[in-house]
Short mmCIF file of C-alpha atoms in Angstrom, two decimals:
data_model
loop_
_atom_site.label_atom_id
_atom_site.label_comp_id
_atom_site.label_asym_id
_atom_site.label_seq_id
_atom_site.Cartn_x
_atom_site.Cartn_y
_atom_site.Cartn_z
CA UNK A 1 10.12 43.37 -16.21
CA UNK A 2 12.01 40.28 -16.47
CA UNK A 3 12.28 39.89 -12.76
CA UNK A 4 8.38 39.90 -13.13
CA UNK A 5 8.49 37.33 -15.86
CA UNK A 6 10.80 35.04 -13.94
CA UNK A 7 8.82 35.24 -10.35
CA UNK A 8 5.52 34.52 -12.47
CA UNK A 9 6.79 31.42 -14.24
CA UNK A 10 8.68 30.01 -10.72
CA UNK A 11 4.99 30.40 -9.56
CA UNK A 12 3.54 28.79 -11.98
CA UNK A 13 6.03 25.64 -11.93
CA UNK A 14 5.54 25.50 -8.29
CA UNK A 15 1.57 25.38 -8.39
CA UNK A 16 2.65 23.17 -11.40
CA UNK A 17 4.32 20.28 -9.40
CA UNK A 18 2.31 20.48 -6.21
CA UNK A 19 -0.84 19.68 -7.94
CA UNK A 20 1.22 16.76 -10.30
CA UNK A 21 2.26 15.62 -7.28
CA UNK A 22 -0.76 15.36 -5.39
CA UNK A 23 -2.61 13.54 -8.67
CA UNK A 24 0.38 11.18 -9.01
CA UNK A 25 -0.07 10.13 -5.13
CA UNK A 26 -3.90 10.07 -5.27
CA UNK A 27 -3.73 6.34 -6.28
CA UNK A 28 -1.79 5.92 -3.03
CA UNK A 29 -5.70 5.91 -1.32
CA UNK A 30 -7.42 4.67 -4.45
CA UNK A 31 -9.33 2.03 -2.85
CA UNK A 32 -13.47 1.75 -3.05
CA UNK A 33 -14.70 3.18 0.55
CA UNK A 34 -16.23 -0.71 0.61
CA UNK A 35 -12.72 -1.97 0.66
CA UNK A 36 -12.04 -3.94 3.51
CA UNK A 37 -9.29 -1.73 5.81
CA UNK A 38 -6.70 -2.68 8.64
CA UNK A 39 -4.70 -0.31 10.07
CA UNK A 40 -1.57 -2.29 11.28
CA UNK A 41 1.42 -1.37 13.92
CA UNK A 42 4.47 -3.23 14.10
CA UNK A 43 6.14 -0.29 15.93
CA UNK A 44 8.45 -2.10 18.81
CA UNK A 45 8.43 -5.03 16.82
CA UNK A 46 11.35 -5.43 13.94
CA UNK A 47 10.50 -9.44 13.92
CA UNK A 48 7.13 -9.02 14.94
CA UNK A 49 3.83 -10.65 12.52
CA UNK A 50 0.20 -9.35 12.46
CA UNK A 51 -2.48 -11.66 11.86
CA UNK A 52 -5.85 -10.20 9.91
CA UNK A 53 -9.18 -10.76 10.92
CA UNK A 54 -11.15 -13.62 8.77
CA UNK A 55 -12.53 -11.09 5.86
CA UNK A 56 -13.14 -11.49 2.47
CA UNK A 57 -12.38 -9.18 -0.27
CA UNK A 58 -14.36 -6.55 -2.16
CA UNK A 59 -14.64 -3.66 -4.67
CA UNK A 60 -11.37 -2.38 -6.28
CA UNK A 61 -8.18 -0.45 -5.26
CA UNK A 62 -5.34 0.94 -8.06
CA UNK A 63 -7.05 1.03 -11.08
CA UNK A 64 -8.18 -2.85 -10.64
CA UNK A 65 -11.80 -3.77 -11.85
CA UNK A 66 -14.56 -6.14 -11.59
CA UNK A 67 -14.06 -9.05 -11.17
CA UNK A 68 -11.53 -8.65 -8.86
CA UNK A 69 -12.02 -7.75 -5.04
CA UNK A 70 -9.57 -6.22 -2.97
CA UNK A 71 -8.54 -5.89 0.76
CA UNK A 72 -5.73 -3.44 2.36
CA UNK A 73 -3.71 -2.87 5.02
CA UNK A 74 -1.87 0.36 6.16
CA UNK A 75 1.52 -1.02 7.66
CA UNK A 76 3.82 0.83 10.20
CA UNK A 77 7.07 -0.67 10.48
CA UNK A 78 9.65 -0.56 13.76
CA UNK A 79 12.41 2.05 12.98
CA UNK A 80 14.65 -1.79 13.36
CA UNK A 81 12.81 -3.12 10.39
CA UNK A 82 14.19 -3.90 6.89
CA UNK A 83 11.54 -6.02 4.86
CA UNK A 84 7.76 -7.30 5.32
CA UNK A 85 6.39 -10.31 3.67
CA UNK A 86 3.21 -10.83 2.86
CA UNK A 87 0.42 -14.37 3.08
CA UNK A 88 -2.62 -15.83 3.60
CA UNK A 89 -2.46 -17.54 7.21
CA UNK A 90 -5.89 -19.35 6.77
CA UNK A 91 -9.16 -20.06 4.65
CA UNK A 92 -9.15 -20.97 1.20
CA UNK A 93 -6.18 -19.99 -0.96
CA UNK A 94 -7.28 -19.12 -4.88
CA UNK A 95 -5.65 -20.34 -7.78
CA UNK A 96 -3.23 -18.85 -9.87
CA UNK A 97 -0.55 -16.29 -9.54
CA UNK A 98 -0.97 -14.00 -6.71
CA UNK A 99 0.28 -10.59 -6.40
CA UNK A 100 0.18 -7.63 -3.70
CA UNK A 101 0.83 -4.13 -4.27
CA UNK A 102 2.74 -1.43 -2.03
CA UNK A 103 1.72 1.71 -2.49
CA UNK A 104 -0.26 0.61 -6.47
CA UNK A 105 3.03 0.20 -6.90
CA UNK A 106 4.60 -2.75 -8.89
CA UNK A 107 3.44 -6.26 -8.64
CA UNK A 108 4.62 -8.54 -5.94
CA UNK A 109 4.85 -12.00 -4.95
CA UNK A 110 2.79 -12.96 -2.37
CA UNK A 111 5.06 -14.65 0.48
CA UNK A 112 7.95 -12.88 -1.17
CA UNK A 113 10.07 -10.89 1.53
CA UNK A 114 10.28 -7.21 0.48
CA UNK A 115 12.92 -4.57 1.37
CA UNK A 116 11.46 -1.42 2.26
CA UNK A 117 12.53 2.12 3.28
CA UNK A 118 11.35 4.15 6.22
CA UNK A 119 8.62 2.81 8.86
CA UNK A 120 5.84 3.93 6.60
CA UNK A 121 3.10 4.13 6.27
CA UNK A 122 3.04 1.59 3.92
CA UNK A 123 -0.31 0.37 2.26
CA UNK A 124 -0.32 -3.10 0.96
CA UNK A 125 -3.41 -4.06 -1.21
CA UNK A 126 -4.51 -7.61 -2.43
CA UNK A 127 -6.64 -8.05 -5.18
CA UNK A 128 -8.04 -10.89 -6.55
CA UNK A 129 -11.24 -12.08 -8.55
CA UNK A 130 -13.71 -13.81 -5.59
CA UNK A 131 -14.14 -13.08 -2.41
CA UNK A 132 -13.68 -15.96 -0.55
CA UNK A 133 -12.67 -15.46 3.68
CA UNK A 134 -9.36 -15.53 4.51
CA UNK A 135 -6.96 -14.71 7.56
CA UNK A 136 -3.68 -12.70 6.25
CA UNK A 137 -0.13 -12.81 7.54
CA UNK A 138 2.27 -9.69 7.94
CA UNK A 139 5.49 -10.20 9.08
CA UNK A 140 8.62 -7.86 9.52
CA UNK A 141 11.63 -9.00 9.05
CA UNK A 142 14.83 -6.94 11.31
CA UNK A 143 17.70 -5.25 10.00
CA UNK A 144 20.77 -7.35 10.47
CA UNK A 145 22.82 -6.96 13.58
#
């Protein structure tokens, strides 16, 4: 009976965590559908940069709300890659403090180069209220040699 007891509550802890898990990384894609999207690969390219098409922002992503307006980016790194940094190349930059997210994770500085792990995928959102145009920059930056 207790082998019973023991196999029921593994179960249970398993189904447990794999649906925690899966809620916990939901927010990962928590972006409005109306979000602007760019899918970009810097695969081959450890020093490479990635220029966005003009856009402006809109709807929310991680838990943000009106008025702010959001764009994202899903980011593949080279395998040679240690950091990304994030800007605005062109258009109209807002006032204020501005922050990007990896992953809804913690706050960033935009222009600040980040260390990252792994090639990704690695989704960088923006948020902001307005929703002026603007042209981002993404740029890796190569392990030392």
């Amino acid at each position: 009976m207790k082998n019973k007891g023991l196999l029921f509550l593994t179960l249970f802890l398993w189904f447990y965590s794999l649906f925690s898990w899966n809620k916990a990384n939901a927010q990962l894609d928590s972006c409005d559908a109306t979000v602007p999207y760019h899918f970009v690969d810097l695969t081959g390219q450890p020093q490479g940069q990635w220029i966005s098409p003009l856009h402006s922002r809109q709807d929310n992503c991680c838990g943000t709300v009106a008025p702010d307006n959001c764009t994202s980016f899903e980011v593949i790194l080279d395998s040679n890659a240690a950091a990304l940094s994030f800007d605005f190349y062109s258009g109209a930059v807002p006032p204020g403090s501005m922050f990007f997210q990896i992953d809804c994770g913690p706050q960033l500085g935009v222009g600040e180069v980040i260390c990252l792990t792994g090639i990704g995928p690695h989704r960088i959102t923006f948020c902001k209220p307005g929703n002026n145009q603007n042209e981002y920059i993404i740029k890796s930056i190569a392990k030392p040699t």
